[in-house]
């Protein structure tokens, strides 16, 4: 009997047909080493791999599974919708209901358009901001990820305050040069940038709470500063709430921080696990979109009835269960347990949390930007990750990601997790 696992056999086969054996790079475990496992099924807060191992899941399909995996309300909604058709490419009831819900729940959104991924949502926000302002320059922040948009896969260039440089092969230098990349939480750099380039800046795009370099929270007043400086210079403020939207609060970060961005990119939770994205904002900006306006944007499967039905079912269930206050209770429970473990094991690692989103940086340096995050001990994180995985707890396979607690996690799951975390830290 081959000792080779079924996951390993599947990965060998996958690499024959799919680049890197995965449909998205982070799934390949390159940040933690080893091979990825293959999932057989997922339910609630648990996933089972093809070799029969089961584990408590804190990736939650990278955010969408806010109710946990395969919630019955979503299964039923998709089943019922599918009986009437799985795709139309024709205006349908579901997309109107979803649009109305988003406009009612998200404070700054007066009109919204559905797309099929977070990348499409942020890409469309950038094009719309350029079309509305007639300007070309975009400002983003080091460590923020907005999907694989050419204009946003840009690293801080030399002389960061002037031009970015491509952060991926295949992106023309001319594209990257229109993007300025600034350090996050750095007001002086922001003011210097706008003093020099304010007249040509179409928009700032920012993860409302950056969660793609681990979880990096804004310093007090920083988001307000972004709002003020964009208003002063006639630029737009785009909140990328693909991850935080409908997760940190019913109305996202903009509800929590009481800040009104001009445009918001959304995704993940609003699809109930099916492919989805959305972007919305002030009506005078959104009305620039075709067919009414000159900014073109389109999508075959945008407003797909199954994705809309799944998302509506999930969002309404969250509202019915007062999910956001419950997730805060679960998050606090996890935080208390982890901080206790850090004390017991003498590890002065940096823990950050907002609601059900959390990150433990393996560094003793407080983390306020990407440079701080990069002081993390990646070898220690790798050992920690694999110890937890082998003991039934699945965290994101990278130090530079954020964990998610779902409505399906219970106190016993969190207690078990804290035990494994303690053992893993002691084993470092
Ligand atoms: P998608 O195109 O992957 O649906 O969304 C892109 C995106 C946009 N904005 C934010 C704030 C995001 O977090 C994302 C995608 N998040 C990653 C997880 N860090 C998706 C996982 C992956 O790339 O496989």
CSV table of C-alpha atoms and ligand atoms in Angstrom, one decimal:
chain,number,residue,atom,x,y,z
A,1,UNK,CA,0.0,0.0,0.0
A,2,UNK,CA,1.6,3.2,-1.1
A,3,UNK,CA,2.3,5.5,1.8
A,4,UNK,CA,1.7,8.4,-0.7
A,5,UNK,CA,-1.4,10.3,0.3
A,6,UNK,CA,-4.3,10.8,-2.1
A,7,UNK,CA,-3.6,14.6,-1.8
A,8,UNK,CA,-0.1,14.1,-3.0
A,9,UNK,CA,-1.2,11.9,-6.0
A,10,UNK,CA,-3.8,14.6,-6.9
A,11,UNK,CA,-1.3,17.3,-6.6
A,12,UNK,CA,1.1,15.5,-9.0
A,13,UNK,CA,-1.8,15.2,-11.5
A,14,UNK,CA,-2.9,18.8,-10.9
A,15,UNK,CA,0.6,20.0,-11.8
A,16,UNK,CA,0.3,18.3,-15.2
A,17,UNK,CA,-2.7,20.4,-16.2
A,18,UNK,CA,-2.8,23.5,-14.0
A,19,UNK,CA,0.1,26.0,-13.5
A,20,UNK,CA,1.7,25.2,-10.1
A,21,UNK,CA,-1.1,22.7,-9.6
A,22,UNK,CA,-3.4,25.5,-8.3
A,23,UNK,CA,-6.0,27.9,-9.5
A,24,UNK,CA,-4.6,30.6,-7.2
A,25,UNK,CA,-1.0,30.9,-6.1
A,26,UNK,CA,-1.5,31.2,-2.3
A,27,UNK,CA,-3.1,27.7,-2.3
A,28,UNK,CA,0.2,26.1,-3.3
A,29,UNK,CA,1.7,26.3,0.2
A,30,UNK,CA,4.9,28.0,-1.2
A,31,UNK,CA,5.0,30.3,1.8
A,32,UNK,CA,5.0,27.5,4.3
A,33,UNK,CA,6.6,24.6,2.3
A,34,UNK,CA,5.3,21.2,1.7
A,35,UNK,CA,2.3,20.3,-0.5
A,36,UNK,CA,-1.2,21.5,-0.2
A,37,UNK,CA,-3.9,19.0,0.9
A,38,UNK,CA,-7.0,18.5,-1.3
A,39,UNK,CA,-10.3,19.1,0.3
A,40,UNK,CA,-13.1,16.6,0.0
A,41,UNK,CA,-15.9,18.5,1.8
A,42,UNK,CA,-16.5,21.3,4.2
A,43,UNK,CA,-19.4,21.9,6.6
A,44,UNK,CA,-19.7,24.5,9.4
A,45,UNK,CA,-16.2,25.4,10.7
A,46,UNK,CA,-14.6,22.1,9.6
A,47,UNK,CA,-13.1,20.8,6.5
A,48,UNK,CA,-12.2,17.2,5.5
A,49,UNK,CA,-9.3,16.4,3.2
A,50,UNK,CA,-9.3,13.5,0.7
A,51,UNK,CA,-7.3,11.4,3.1
A,52,UNK,CA,-9.9,11.6,5.7
A,53,UNK,CA,-8.3,14.2,8.0
A,54,UNK,CA,-10.6,16.8,9.5
A,55,UNK,CA,-9.7,20.2,10.8
A,56,UNK,CA,-11.0,23.4,12.2
A,57,UNK,CA,-10.9,26.0,9.4
A,58,UNK,CA,-9.8,29.6,9.9
A,59,UNK,CA,-9.4,30.4,6.2
A,60,UNK,CA,-13.1,30.2,5.4
A,61,UNK,CA,-12.4,30.1,1.6
A,62,UNK,CA,-10.5,33.4,2.2
A,63,UNK,CA,-13.5,35.2,3.7
A,64,UNK,CA,-16.8,34.3,2.0
A,65,UNK,CA,-17.7,31.6,4.6
A,66,UNK,CA,-18.9,34.0,7.3
A,67,UNK,CA,-21.7,31.6,8.3
A,68,UNK,CA,-19.3,28.6,8.1
A,69,UNK,CA,-19.2,26.2,5.1
A,70,UNK,CA,-22.3,25.1,3.2
A,71,UNK,CA,-24.9,26.8,5.5
A,72,UNK,CA,-28.3,25.2,4.9
A,73,UNK,CA,-29.9,28.6,4.0
A,74,UNK,CA,-27.4,29.0,1.2
A,75,UNK,CA,-27.8,25.5,-0.1
A,76,UNK,CA,-31.6,25.9,-0.2
A,77,UNK,CA,-31.4,29.3,-1.9
A,78,UNK,CA,-29.1,28.0,-4.6
A,79,UNK,CA,-31.2,24.9,-5.1
A,80,UNK,CA,-34.4,26.9,-5.4
A,81,UNK,CA,-32.9,29.5,-7.7
A,82,UNK,CA,-31.3,26.8,-9.9
A,83,UNK,CA,-34.7,25.2,-10.6
A,84,UNK,CA,-35.6,28.3,-12.5
A,85,UNK,CA,-32.3,28.7,-14.4
A,86,UNK,CA,-28.6,28.9,-13.6
A,87,UNK,CA,-27.7,31.9,-15.7
A,88,UNK,CA,-29.7,34.4,-17.8
A,89,UNK,CA,-27.7,37.4,-19.0
A,90,UNK,CA,-31.0,39.1,-18.6
A,91,UNK,CA,-32.1,41.5,-15.8
A,92,UNK,CA,-33.5,39.3,-13.0
A,93,UNK,CA,-35.2,39.8,-9.6
A,94,UNK,CA,-32.2,38.6,-7.6
A,95,UNK,CA,-29.8,41.3,-8.8
A,96,UNK,CA,-32.3,44.0,-8.0
A,97,UNK,CA,-32.8,42.7,-4.5
A,98,UNK,CA,-29.0,42.5,-4.0
A,99,UNK,CA,-28.5,46.0,-5.3
A,100,UNK,CA,-31.2,47.4,-3.0
A,101,UNK,CA,-29.7,45.5,0.0
A,102,UNK,CA,-26.2,46.8,-0.6
A,103,UNK,CA,-27.4,50.4,-1.1
A,104,UNK,CA,-29.4,50.1,2.2
A,105,UNK,CA,-26.6,48.5,4.2
A,106,UNK,CA,-23.5,50.3,3.0
A,107,UNK,CA,-23.5,53.9,4.1
A,108,UNK,CA,-21.8,55.5,1.1
A,109,UNK,CA,-23.3,53.4,-1.7
A,110,UNK,CA,-26.2,55.0,-3.7
A,111,UNK,CA,-25.8,52.8,-6.8
A,112,UNK,CA,-24.0,49.5,-7.3
A,113,UNK,CA,-23.0,47.1,-10.1
A,114,UNK,CA,-22.3,43.4,-9.7
A,115,UNK,CA,-19.2,41.8,-11.1
A,116,UNK,CA,-17.7,38.3,-10.6
A,117,UNK,CA,-14.6,38.8,-8.4
A,118,UNK,CA,-13.0,41.3,-6.1
A,119,UNK,CA,-10.4,42.0,-8.8
A,120,UNK,CA,-13.1,43.1,-11.3
A,121,UNK,CA,-14.6,45.3,-8.6
A,122,UNK,CA,-11.3,47.2,-7.8
A,123,UNK,CA,-10.4,47.3,-11.5
A,124,UNK,CA,-13.7,48.9,-12.3
A,125,UNK,CA,-13.4,51.4,-9.4
A,126,UNK,CA,-10.0,52.5,-10.8
A,127,UNK,CA,-11.3,53.0,-14.4
A,128,UNK,CA,-14.4,54.8,-13.1
A,129,UNK,CA,-12.3,57.1,-10.9
A,130,UNK,CA,-10.1,58.0,-13.9
A,131,UNK,CA,-13.2,58.5,-16.1
A,132,UNK,CA,-14.9,60.7,-13.5
A,133,UNK,CA,-11.9,62.9,-12.6
A,134,UNK,CA,-10.2,62.9,-16.0
A,135,UNK,CA,-7.0,62.2,-14.2
A,136,UNK,CA,-4.7,59.2,-14.5
A,137,UNK,CA,-2.6,58.7,-11.3
A,138,UNK,CA,-3.6,56.2,-8.7
A,139,UNK,CA,-2.2,56.1,-5.1
A,140,UNK,CA,-2.1,52.8,-3.3
A,141,UNK,CA,-0.2,51.5,-0.2
A,142,UNK,CA,2.6,49.1,0.3
A,143,UNK,CA,1.2,45.8,1.5
A,144,UNK,CA,-2.3,46.4,0.3
A,145,UNK,CA,-3.6,43.9,-2.3
A,146,UNK,CA,-6.5,44.6,-4.5
A,147,UNK,CA,-6.6,41.6,-6.8
A,148,UNK,CA,-4.5,41.1,-9.9
A,149,UNK,CA,-5.3,44.4,-11.6
A,150,UNK,CA,-2.4,45.7,-13.9
A,151,UNK,CA,-2.6,49.2,-12.4
A,152,UNK,CA,-2.5,47.8,-8.8
A,153,UNK,CA,0.1,45.0,-9.1
A,154,UNK,CA,2.7,47.7,-8.5
A,155,UNK,CA,5.5,48.0,-5.9
A,156,UNK,CA,7.0,51.1,-4.5
A,157,UNK,CA,9.4,52.3,-7.1
A,158,UNK,CA,12.7,54.0,-6.4
A,159,UNK,CA,11.9,57.4,-5.1
A,160,UNK,CA,8.6,55.9,-3.9
A,161,UNK,CA,6.9,59.3,-4.2
A,162,UNK,CA,7.1,59.4,-7.9
A,163,UNK,CA,6.6,56.2,-10.0
A,164,UNK,CA,5.7,52.7,-9.1
A,165,UNK,CA,7.4,49.7,-10.7
A,166,UNK,CA,5.6,46.5,-11.9
A,167,UNK,CA,5.1,43.9,-9.2
A,168,UNK,CA,4.6,41.2,-11.8
A,169,UNK,CA,5.9,40.3,-15.2
A,170,UNK,CA,3.6,41.3,-18.0
A,171,UNK,CA,2.7,44.8,-16.7
A,172,UNK,CA,3.9,47.6,-18.9
A,173,UNK,CA,6.3,50.1,-17.2
A,174,UNK,CA,4.0,52.8,-18.5
A,175,UNK,CA,1.1,51.4,-16.5
A,176,UNK,CA,3.1,51.1,-13.3
A,177,UNK,CA,4.4,54.6,-13.6
A,178,UNK,CA,0.9,55.9,-13.2
A,179,UNK,CA,0.7,54.4,-9.8
A,180,UNK,CA,2.3,55.9,-6.7
A,181,UNK,CA,2.9,53.5,-3.8
A,182,UNK,CA,3.1,54.9,-0.3
A,183,UNK,CA,3.9,53.4,3.1
A,184,UNK,CA,0.7,52.8,5.0
A,185,UNK,CA,0.0,54.8,8.2
A,186,UNK,CA,2.5,57.4,7.1
A,187,UNK,CA,0.9,60.9,7.0
A,188,UNK,CA,4.0,62.7,6.1
A,189,UNK,CA,4.6,60.6,3.0
A,190,UNK,CA,0.9,61.1,2.0
A,191,UNK,CA,1.1,64.9,2.4
A,192,UNK,CA,4.4,65.0,0.4
A,193,UNK,CA,2.8,63.0,-2.4
A,194,UNK,CA,-0.2,65.2,-2.7
A,195,UNK,CA,1.8,68.4,-2.5
A,196,UNK,CA,3.7,67.2,-5.5
A,197,UNK,CA,1.1,65.2,-7.5
A,198,UNK,CA,-2.3,66.2,-6.0
A,199,UNK,CA,-3.5,67.8,-9.2
A,200,UNK,CA,-3.0,64.6,-11.2
A,201,UNK,CA,-4.3,62.1,-8.7
A,202,UNK,CA,-7.6,60.4,-9.7
A,203,UNK,CA,-8.0,58.4,-6.5
A,204,UNK,CA,-6.5,56.7,-3.5
A,205,UNK,CA,-7.4,53.1,-3.3
A,206,UNK,CA,-6.9,51.5,0.2
A,207,UNK,CA,-7.9,48.3,1.9
A,208,UNK,CA,-10.1,49.9,4.5
A,209,UNK,CA,-8.4,47.6,7.0
A,210,UNK,CA,-5.4,46.1,5.3
A,211,UNK,CA,-5.5,42.3,5.6
A,212,UNK,CA,-3.2,41.0,2.9
A,213,UNK,CA,0.0,41.6,4.7
A,214,UNK,CA,-1.4,40.0,7.8
A,215,UNK,CA,-3.9,42.4,9.5
A,216,UNK,CA,-2.6,45.9,9.8
A,217,UNK,CA,-5.0,48.4,11.4
A,218,UNK,CA,-5.0,52.1,10.7
A,219,UNK,CA,-3.5,54.4,13.3
A,220,UNK,CA,-6.1,56.7,14.9
A,221,UNK,CA,-7.2,59.4,12.4
A,222,UNK,CA,-5.4,57.9,9.4
A,223,UNK,CA,-8.5,57.0,7.4
A,224,UNK,CA,-10.0,60.4,8.2
A,225,UNK,CA,-6.8,62.0,6.8
A,226,UNK,CA,-7.2,60.0,3.6
A,227,UNK,CA,-10.7,61.4,3.3
A,228,UNK,CA,-9.7,65.0,4.0
A,229,UNK,CA,-6.7,65.1,1.6
A,230,UNK,CA,-8.6,63.5,-1.3
A,231,UNK,CA,-11.4,66.0,-0.9
A,232,UNK,CA,-8.9,68.9,-0.7
A,233,UNK,CA,-7.3,67.8,-4.0
A,234,UNK,CA,-10.3,66.8,-6.0
A,235,UNK,CA,-9.3,63.1,-5.9
A,236,UNK,CA,-11.7,60.2,-5.1
A,237,UNK,CA,-11.3,57.8,-2.1
A,238,UNK,CA,-11.9,54.2,-3.0
A,239,UNK,CA,-12.4,51.8,0.0
A,240,UNK,CA,-11.5,48.2,-0.9
A,241,UNK,CA,-13.9,46.4,1.3
A,242,UNK,CA,-13.7,43.1,-0.6
A,243,UNK,CA,-12.6,41.4,2.6
A,244,UNK,CA,-14.0,43.7,5.3
A,245,UNK,CA,-17.4,44.4,3.7
A,246,UNK,CA,-20.3,42.8,5.5
A,247,UNK,CA,-17.7,41.1,7.8
A,248,UNK,CA,-16.4,43.7,10.3
A,249,UNK,CA,-19.9,45.2,10.5
A,250,UNK,CA,-23.2,45.1,8.5
A,251,UNK,CA,-22.0,48.3,6.6
A,252,UNK,CA,-18.3,47.4,6.7
A,253,UNK,CA,-15.4,49.5,7.9
A,254,UNK,CA,-17.1,52.7,6.6
A,255,UNK,CA,-19.9,52.1,9.1
A,256,UNK,CA,-17.4,51.5,12.0
A,257,UNK,CA,-15.2,54.4,11.1
A,258,UNK,CA,-18.0,56.7,10.0
A,259,UNK,CA,-16.1,57.6,6.8
A,260,UNK,CA,-17.8,58.0,3.5
A,261,UNK,CA,-15.6,56.9,0.6
A,262,UNK,CA,-16.6,57.9,-3.0
A,263,UNK,CA,-16.4,54.3,-4.3
A,264,UNK,CA,-16.4,50.9,-2.5
A,265,UNK,CA,-15.2,47.6,-3.9
A,266,UNK,CA,-17.0,44.5,-2.4
A,267,UNK,CA,-16.9,40.8,-2.8
A,268,UNK,CA,-16.5,37.5,-0.9
A,269,UNK,CA,-19.3,37.5,1.7
A,270,UNK,CA,-21.9,38.9,-0.7
A,271,UNK,CA,-21.7,35.8,-2.9
A,272,UNK,CA,-22.3,33.2,-0.1
A,273,UNK,CA,-19.3,31.3,-1.5
A,274,UNK,CA,-20.2,31.7,-5.2
A,275,UNK,CA,-18.1,33.8,-7.6
A,276,UNK,CA,-19.0,37.5,-7.0
A,277,UNK,CA,-17.8,41.0,-6.7
A,278,UNK,CA,-19.5,44.4,-6.6
A,279,UNK,CA,-18.6,48.1,-6.8
A,280,UNK,CA,-20.7,51.0,-5.8
A,281,UNK,CA,-20.7,54.6,-4.6
A,282,UNK,CA,-22.1,58.0,-5.2
A,283,UNK,CA,-24.8,58.0,-7.9
A,284,UNK,CA,-23.1,60.9,-9.8
A,285,UNK,CA,-20.0,58.8,-10.2
A,286,UNK,CA,-21.7,55.5,-10.9
A,287,UNK,CA,-23.9,57.1,-13.5
A,288,UNK,CA,-20.7,57.6,-15.6
A,289,UNK,CA,-20.9,53.8,-16.4
A,290,UNK,CA,-22.2,52.5,-19.7
A,291,UNK,CA,-24.9,52.4,-20.9
A,292,UNK,CA,-25.7,55.8,-19.5
A,293,UNK,CA,-22.1,57.2,-19.3
A,294,UNK,CA,-18.8,56.9,-21.2
A,295,UNK,CA,-17.0,54.5,-18.8
A,296,UNK,CA,-17.3,51.0,-20.2
A,297,UNK,CA,-17.7,48.0,-17.9
A,298,UNK,CA,-19.5,44.7,-18.5
A,299,UNK,CA,-19.7,41.0,-17.6
A,300,UNK,CA,-21.5,37.9,-18.9
A,301,UNK,CA,-22.2,36.4,-15.5
A,302,UNK,CA,-22.6,39.7,-13.5
A,303,UNK,CA,-25.7,39.4,-11.4
A,304,UNK,CA,-25.8,35.7,-11.8
A,305,UNK,CA,-29.0,34.4,-10.1
A,306,UNK,CA,-27.3,31.6,-8.2
A,307,UNK,CA,-24.6,33.9,-6.8
A,308,UNK,CA,-27.2,36.5,-5.9
A,309,UNK,CA,-29.5,34.0,-4.3
A,310,UNK,CA,-26.6,32.6,-2.3
A,311,UNK,CA,-25.4,36.0,-1.2
A,312,UNK,CA,-28.8,37.3,-0.3
A,313,UNK,CA,-29.5,34.1,1.8
A,314,UNK,CA,-26.2,34.5,3.7
A,315,UNK,CA,-26.5,38.2,4.3
A,316,UNK,CA,-30.1,37.9,5.5
A,317,UNK,CA,-29.1,35.0,7.9
A,318,UNK,CA,-26.4,37.2,9.3
A,319,UNK,CA,-28.9,39.9,9.9
A,320,UNK,CA,-31.4,37.5,11.5
A,321,UNK,CA,-28.8,36.1,13.8
A,322,UNK,CA,-27.3,39.5,14.7
A,323,UNK,CA,-24.2,37.9,13.4
A,324,UNK,CA,-21.8,40.8,13.8
A,325,UNK,CA,-22.3,41.0,17.5
A,326,UNK,CA,-21.9,37.3,17.9
A,327,UNK,CA,-18.7,37.3,15.8
A,328,UNK,CA,-17.3,40.0,18.0
A,329,UNK,CA,-18.0,37.7,21.1
A,330,UNK,CA,-16.3,34.8,19.4
A,331,UNK,CA,-13.4,37.0,18.3
A,332,UNK,CA,-12.9,38.3,21.9
A,333,UNK,CA,-13.0,34.8,23.2
A,334,UNK,CA,-10.3,33.7,20.8
A,335,UNK,CA,-8.2,36.8,21.6
A,336,UNK,CA,-8.4,36.2,25.4
A,337,UNK,CA,-7.3,32.6,24.8
A,338,UNK,CA,-4.4,33.5,22.5
A,339,UNK,CA,-3.1,36.3,24.7
A,340,UNK,CA,-3.2,33.9,27.6
A,341,UNK,CA,-1.2,31.4,25.6
A,342,UNK,CA,1.4,34.1,24.6
A,343,UNK,CA,1.8,34.9,28.2
A,344,UNK,CA,2.2,31.3,29.3
A,345,UNK,CA,4.7,30.5,26.6
A,346,UNK,CA,6.6,33.7,27.0
A,347,UNK,CA,6.2,34.6,23.3
A,348,UNK,CA,5.9,38.4,22.7
A,349,UNK,CA,4.4,37.9,19.3
A,350,UNK,CA,2.0,40.6,17.9
A,351,UNK,CA,-1.7,39.8,17.9
A,352,UNK,CA,-4.2,42.0,16.0
A,353,UNK,CA,-7.9,41.5,15.7
A,354,UNK,CA,-11.0,43.3,14.4
A,355,UNK,CA,-14.3,41.4,14.9
A,356,UNK,CA,-13.8,38.0,13.4
A,357,UNK,CA,-10.6,38.8,11.5
A,358,UNK,CA,-7.3,38.2,13.2
A,359,UNK,CA,-3.5,37.8,12.7
A,360,UNK,CA,-0.6,36.7,14.9
A,361,UNK,CA,2.7,38.2,13.6
A,362,UNK,CA,5.7,36.2,14.6
A,363,UNK,CA,7.7,39.3,15.6
A,364,UNK,CA,8.2,41.3,18.7
A,365,UNK,CA,7.9,44.5,16.7
A,366,UNK,CA,4.4,46.2,16.7
A,367,UNK,CA,3.1,46.0,13.2
A,368,UNK,CA,1.8,49.2,11.6
A,369,UNK,CA,3.0,48.8,8.0
A,370,UNK,CA,4.5,46.2,5.6
A,371,UNK,CA,8.1,46.9,6.8
A,372,UNK,CA,7.1,46.0,10.3
A,373,UNK,CA,5.2,42.9,9.1
A,374,UNK,CA,8.3,41.7,7.3
A,375,UNK,CA,10.2,41.5,10.6
A,376,UNK,CA,8.2,38.3,11.3
A,377,UNK,CA,10.1,35.1,11.7
A,378,UNK,CA,8.9,33.1,8.7
A,379,UNK,CA,10.7,29.9,9.7
A,380,UNK,CA,8.9,29.9,13.0
A,381,UNK,CA,5.6,30.6,11.3
A,382,UNK,CA,6.2,27.7,8.9
A,383,UNK,CA,6.8,25.3,11.8
A,384,UNK,CA,3.8,26.7,13.7
A,385,UNK,CA,1.5,26.4,10.6
A,386,UNK,CA,2.4,22.7,10.0
A,387,UNK,CA,2.2,21.7,13.7
A,388,UNK,CA,-1.3,23.2,13.8
A,389,UNK,CA,-2.3,21.5,10.5
A,390,UNK,CA,-1.1,18.2,11.8
A,391,UNK,CA,-3.1,18.7,15.0
A,392,UNK,CA,-6.4,19.6,13.3
A,393,UNK,CA,-6.2,23.4,12.9
A,394,UNK,CA,-6.0,25.0,9.5
A,395,UNK,CA,-4.7,28.6,9.4
A,396,UNK,CA,-3.9,30.5,6.2
A,397,UNK,CA,-0.7,29.1,4.6
A,398,UNK,CA,1.1,32.4,4.9
A,399,UNK,CA,2.2,34.8,7.6
A,400,UNK,CA,0.9,37.6,5.4
A,401,UNK,CA,-2.8,36.6,5.4
A,402,UNK,CA,-5.6,37.1,7.9
A,403,UNK,CA,-7.6,34.5,9.7
A,404,UNK,CA,-11.4,34.4,9.9
A,405,UNK,CA,-13.8,33.1,12.6
A,406,UNK,CA,-17.3,32.1,11.3
A,407,UNK,CA,-20.7,31.9,12.9
A,408,UNK,CA,-20.2,28.1,12.9
A,409,UNK,CA,-17.2,28.2,15.2
A,410,UNK,CA,-18.2,27.4,18.8
A,411,UNK,CA,-16.4,28.0,22.2
A,412,UNK,CA,-15.2,24.4,22.1
A,413,UNK,CA,-13.6,24.9,18.7
A,414,UNK,CA,-11.8,28.0,20.0
A,415,UNK,CA,-10.7,26.2,23.1
A,416,UNK,CA,-9.3,23.3,21.1
A,417,UNK,CA,-7.6,25.8,18.8
A,418,UNK,CA,-6.0,27.6,21.8
A,419,UNK,CA,-4.6,24.3,23.1
A,420,UNK,CA,-3.1,23.5,19.7
A,421,UNK,CA,-1.6,27.0,19.4
A,422,UNK,CA,0.0,26.6,22.8
A,423,UNK,CA,1.5,23.3,22.0
A,424,UNK,CA,2.7,24.6,18.6
A,425,UNK,CA,4.4,27.7,20.2
A,426,UNK,CA,6.0,25.5,22.8
A,427,UNK,CA,7.3,23.2,20.1
A,428,UNK,CA,9.1,26.0,18.2
B,1,LIG,P1,-10.6,38.2,-5.9
B,1,LIG,O1,-10.3,38.7,-7.3
B,1,LIG,O2,-9.6,37.2,-5.5
B,1,LIG,O3,-12.0,37.8,-5.7
B,1,LIG,O4,-10.5,39.5,-4.9
B,1,LIG,C1,-9.3,40.2,-5.0
B,1,LIG,C2,-9.1,40.9,-3.6
B,1,LIG,C3,-9.4,42.3,-3.6
B,1,LIG,N1,-9.3,43.0,-2.5
B,1,LIG,C4,-9.0,42.4,-1.3
B,1,LIG,C5,-8.9,43.3,-0.1
B,1,LIG,C6,-8.7,41.0,-1.3
B,1,LIG,O5,-8.3,40.5,-0.1
B,1,LIG,C7,-8.8,40.3,-2.5
B,1,LIG,C8,-8.4,38.8,-2.5
B,1,LIG,N2,-8.0,38.2,-1.3
B,1,LIG,C9,-7.2,37.1,-1.4
B,1,LIG,C10,-6.8,36.6,0.1
B,1,LIG,N3,-5.8,37.4,0.6
B,1,LIG,C11,-7.8,36.0,-2.1
B,1,LIG,C12,-7.1,34.6,-2.0
B,1,LIG,C13,-6.4,34.3,-3.3
B,1,LIG,O6,-5.8,35.2,-3.9
B,1,LIG,O7,-6.4,33.1,-3.7
